[in-house]
Structures are given as structure tokens and as C-alpha cells.
CSV table of C-alpha atoms in Angstrom, one decimal:
chain,number,residue,atom,x,y,z
W,5,UNK,CA,98.1,171.8,138.7
W,6,UNK,CA,95.9,168.7,137.0
W,7,UNK,CA,96.3,168.0,133.3
W,8,UNK,CA,92.6,167.4,131.7
W,9,UNK,CA,94.1,165.2,129.7
W,10,UNK,CA,95.2,163.1,132.7
W,11,UNK,CA,91.8,161.8,133.5
W,12,UNK,CA,89.1,159.7,130.4
W,13,UNK,CA,87.1,161.8,128.3
W,14,UNK,CA,84.0,160.2,129.9
W,15,UNK,CA,84.6,160.5,133.3
W,16,UNK,CA,82.5,162.6,135.4
W,17,UNK,CA,84.6,165.3,137.5
W,18,UNK,CA,83.1,167.6,140.5
W,19,UNK,CA,84.0,171.1,139.6
W,20,UNK,CA,83.5,174.9,140.3
W,21,UNK,CA,85.0,178.0,139.2
W,22,UNK,CA,86.2,180.6,142.2
W,23,UNK,CA,88.2,183.7,142.8
W,24,UNK,CA,91.2,182.4,144.9
W,25,UNK,CA,92.4,184.8,147.8
W,26,UNK,CA,96.0,186.1,148.6
W,27,UNK,CA,98.2,184.9,151.4
W,28,UNK,CA,97.7,187.7,154.0
W,29,UNK,CA,94.3,187.2,153.9
W,30,UNK,CA,94.3,183.6,153.7
W,31,UNK,CA,96.6,184.1,157.2
W,32,UNK,CA,93.8,186.1,158.7
W,33,UNK,CA,91.1,184.1,158.1
W,34,UNK,CA,92.6,181.3,159.5
W,35,UNK,CA,93.4,183.2,162.8
W,36,UNK,CA,89.9,184.3,163.2
W,37,UNK,CA,88.6,180.4,162.6
W,38,UNK,CA,91.2,179.5,165.2
W,39,UNK,CA,89.7,181.8,167.6
W,40,UNK,CA,86.2,181.9,166.8
W,41,UNK,CA,85.0,178.7,165.5
W,42,UNK,CA,86.3,176.5,168.6
W,43,UNK,CA,84.4,173.0,168.5
W,44,UNK,CA,82.9,173.5,164.8
W,45,UNK,CA,84.6,172.6,161.6
W,46,UNK,CA,86.3,174.8,159.9
W,47,UNK,CA,87.2,174.9,156.3
W,48,UNK,CA,90.9,174.6,156.1
W,49,UNK,CA,93.0,177.4,154.8
W,50,UNK,CA,93.7,175.3,151.3
W,51,UNK,CA,90.1,175.1,150.5
W,52,UNK,CA,88.9,178.7,151.1
W,53,UNK,CA,87.6,180.4,148.1
W,54,UNK,CA,85.0,182.8,146.6
W,55,UNK,CA,82.8,180.3,144.5
W,56,UNK,CA,82.0,181.9,141.2
W,57,UNK,CA,80.1,179.1,139.5
W,58,UNK,CA,79.4,175.0,141.1
W,59,UNK,CA,79.0,173.0,138.2
W,60,UNK,CA,78.9,169.8,140.3
W,61,UNK,CA,79.6,166.5,137.8
W,62,UNK,CA,80.6,167.1,134.1
W,63,UNK,CA,82.1,164.5,131.8
W,64,UNK,CA,86.2,165.1,131.6
W,65,UNK,CA,85.7,166.0,127.8
W,66,UNK,CA,84.2,169.4,129.1
W,67,UNK,CA,86.8,171.1,131.0
W,68,UNK,CA,88.5,172.4,128.3
W,69,UNK,CA,85.2,174.6,127.5
W,70,UNK,CA,85.1,175.3,131.1
W,71,UNK,CA,88.1,176.4,131.4
W,72,UNK,CA,88.0,178.2,128.5
W,73,UNK,CA,84.6,179.9,129.6
W,74,UNK,CA,86.9,181.2,132.8
W,75,UNK,CA,89.7,182.8,130.4
W,76,UNK,CA,87.6,184.6,128.3
W,77,UNK,CA,85.6,186.1,131.2
W,78,UNK,CA,88.3,187.2,133.5
W,79,UNK,CA,89.6,188.8,130.0
W,80,UNK,CA,86.3,190.5,129.2
W,81,UNK,CA,86.7,191.6,132.8
W,82,UNK,CA,90.6,193.1,132.5
W,83,UNK,CA,89.4,194.7,129.8
W,84,UNK,CA,87.5,197.0,131.6
W,85,UNK,CA,89.3,200.1,134.3
W,86,UNK,CA,89.5,198.8,137.7
W,87,UNK,CA,90.1,195.7,139.7
W,88,UNK,CA,87.7,192.9,142.2
W,89,UNK,CA,88.1,194.6,145.6
W,90,UNK,CA,86.6,192.5,148.3
W,91,UNK,CA,86.0,193.0,151.7
W,92,UNK,CA,84.2,191.0,154.7
W,93,UNK,CA,81.2,192.7,155.8
W,94,UNK,CA,79.3,190.1,158.1
W,95,UNK,CA,78.8,186.8,159.1
W,96,UNK,CA,76.4,185.0,158.1
W,97,UNK,CA,75.1,181.2,159.3
W,98,UNK,CA,72.8,178.8,156.8
W,99,UNK,CA,71.3,175.3,157.7
W,100,UNK,CA,74.8,174.0,157.1
W,101,UNK,CA,77.4,176.3,156.5
W,102,UNK,CA,79.1,179.3,158.2
W,103,UNK,CA,80.2,182.5,156.0
W,104,UNK,CA,81.4,185.5,155.5
W,105,UNK,CA,79.4,187.7,153.5
W,106,UNK,CA,82.0,189.9,151.3
W,107,UNK,CA,81.0,193.4,150.0
W,108,UNK,CA,82.1,193.7,146.3
W,109,UNK,CA,82.8,197.3,146.0
W,110,UNK,CA,82.1,198.6,142.2
W,111,UNK,CA,80.4,195.1,141.8
W,112,UNK,CA,83.5,193.8,139.2
W,113,UNK,CA,83.4,190.4,141.1
W,114,UNK,CA,79.5,190.0,140.5
W,115,UNK,CA,80.3,191.2,136.6
W,116,UNK,CA,82.8,188.5,136.3
W,117,UNK,CA,80.5,185.5,138.3
W,118,UNK,CA,77.2,186.7,136.1
W,119,UNK,CA,79.8,187.2,132.9
W,120,UNK,CA,81.3,183.2,133.4
W,121,UNK,CA,78.1,181.4,134.5
W,122,UNK,CA,76.1,183.4,130.8
W,123,UNK,CA,79.4,181.7,129.1
W,124,UNK,CA,78.7,178.1,131.1
W,125,UNK,CA,75.1,178.3,130.6
W,126,UNK,CA,75.7,179.1,126.8
W,127,UNK,CA,77.8,176.0,126.5
W,128,UNK,CA,75.0,174.0,128.5
W,129,UNK,CA,77.0,172.8,131.2
W,130,UNK,CA,75.4,175.5,133.9
W,131,UNK,CA,72.1,176.9,135.3
W,132,UNK,CA,72.0,179.7,137.2
W,133,UNK,CA,70.1,179.8,140.5
W,134,UNK,CA,67.0,181.5,140.9
W,135,UNK,CA,68.8,184.4,143.2
W,136,UNK,CA,71.6,186.4,142.7
W,137,UNK,CA,74.6,185.5,143.0
W,138,UNK,CA,76.4,186.4,146.4
W,139,UNK,CA,80.5,186.9,146.8
W,140,UNK,CA,80.9,184.9,150.2
W,141,UNK,CA,84.1,182.7,151.7
W,142,UNK,CA,82.7,179.6,153.5
W,143,UNK,CA,84.2,179.1,156.3
W,144,UNK,CA,82.9,176.0,158.3
W,145,UNK,CA,80.5,173.3,157.9
W,146,UNK,CA,78.3,171.4,160.4
W,147,UNK,CA,75.1,168.8,160.4
W,148,UNK,CA,73.4,171.3,163.4
W,149,UNK,CA,73.7,174.5,163.2
W,150,UNK,CA,75.4,176.6,166.1
W,151,UNK,CA,73.4,179.7,165.6
W,152,UNK,CA,76.7,182.1,166.7
W,153,UNK,CA,76.8,185.5,166.4
W,154,UNK,CA,80.0,186.8,165.5
W,155,UNK,CA,82.1,190.0,163.7
W,156,UNK,CA,84.4,189.3,160.7
W,157,UNK,CA,87.6,189.2,160.8
W,158,UNK,CA,89.7,192.2,160.7
W,159,UNK,CA,90.5,191.5,157.2
W,160,UNK,CA,91.2,194.9,154.9
W,161,UNK,CA,89.5,195.3,151.2
W,162,UNK,CA,91.6,192.9,149.3
W,163,UNK,CA,91.8,191.9,145.6
W,164,UNK,CA,91.9,188.1,144.7
W,165,UNK,CA,94.8,186.8,143.5
W,166,UNK,CA,93.4,185.1,140.5
W,167,UNK,CA,90.7,182.4,139.7
W,168,UNK,CA,90.7,179.2,139.1
W,169,UNK,CA,88.8,176.3,137.7
W,170,UNK,CA,88.8,173.5,140.6
W,171,UNK,CA,88.1,169.8,140.7
W,172,UNK,CA,86.3,168.7,144.1
W,173,UNK,CA,86.9,164.9,145.3
W,174,UNK,CA,84.7,163.7,148.3
W,175,UNK,CA,86.4,162.0,150.8
W,176,UNK,CA,84.9,160.9,154.2
W,177,UNK,CA,86.6,163.6,156.1
W,178,UNK,CA,85.1,166.3,153.5
W,179,UNK,CA,86.1,167.1,149.8
W,180,UNK,CA,89.5,167.5,149.2
W,181,UNK,CA,89.5,170.6,146.0
W,182,UNK,CA,92.3,170.9,143.4
W,183,UNK,CA,93.3,173.6,140.7
W,184,UNK,CA,92.8,172.6,137.3
W,185,UNK,CA,93.8,175.4,135.5
W,186,UNK,CA,94.5,179.4,137.2
W,187,UNK,CA,93.5,182.5,135.5
W,188,UNK,CA,94.9,185.9,135.5
W,189,UNK,CA,92.6,188.7,136.4
W,190,UNK,CA,94.0,191.5,134.9
W,191,UNK,CA,92.8,195.0,136.0
């Protein structure tokens, strides 16, 4: 974990909020990637997550309020009965990524995402996309779409381990993610 105090206040950080995955789900997805995504740049295990909100570059001074919005959204979700339950339902490709679309039983992940996004908007640090939030797990990246037709991995319905605010540092071999702070989801 990194302390927000370890960077200068005017430094700009590339940030996002995401759900983290349990170890057994990471094991299953990683095995599926090895079998199904040969000769394709698979997203590394330590970078697998379900994005709640991508904020882009933000001043370091905003990190505490951004993490506070995530904490408050998670606390609001915990105050309601039930837990987030996600299940890989299908494989999908876009122009630049391959993803596993997740079924959100009861819509609780969407409730968390929308609440966090609304809180971030009120802070003036985020603007929601025009389309509804889609729970998914990016599993591969490419320059040229391979047009694969794959079945999702045989992963059970899972409960995310927690939510986290991430720092994303760009490198020639791809972005590297670092958890700034994690937040329990309750339920």
C-alpha cells in the first residue's frame, strides 16, 4: 500500500477504483488465459480487477477525497442486506481488449459502482460515461482484434474480496497497478 503523503500535492496520478478478486478466481482465470489466449497479451494476474470508475490523471491532493468516496460507497452498500455476487457469463471483444462480462446477481456491484461514481461526480473529479456501467474483467489487450469465439472459464459465482483505489503507472510493457488503499465491502 502506498501513502498519499509519499507524493507531492501537485503531482498528477493516474487513478481508478475497482473490485478485487479472490485468489481461487484469479487461479481459474489465469489458467483459462494460458489455455485460451495463446499468442495474445493476457492481462497479468496481479492486474485482474473489475473497474468501478476510471478517473484518469488527477492531482495527488485529491486522493484522500477519492478514497473517501469509495469508503462511503462501500459503507452504504454494507448497510443493505446481501453481498456482491459475480459470475462470468460470456467472452466479449472490443477494438483493443478481450473481456469476461460478469453477471451481477441482484445488481449490487452496479449499486456500488453507481454510488461511487455519483460521489466522485459531486467531488468534481469524475464524469460518468454515457452508457451504463458493465461489470467485466479485462483479460487481454491487443493492437489488432483477434476475433476469438471463446467460452468463459468455469469460474463459480464469486464475492469480490474487497474494493480498492489504484494508482496506474504507464510503462513501455504496459501499465503497472498499485493499490493505494483497500476497503472492505461488508455484506
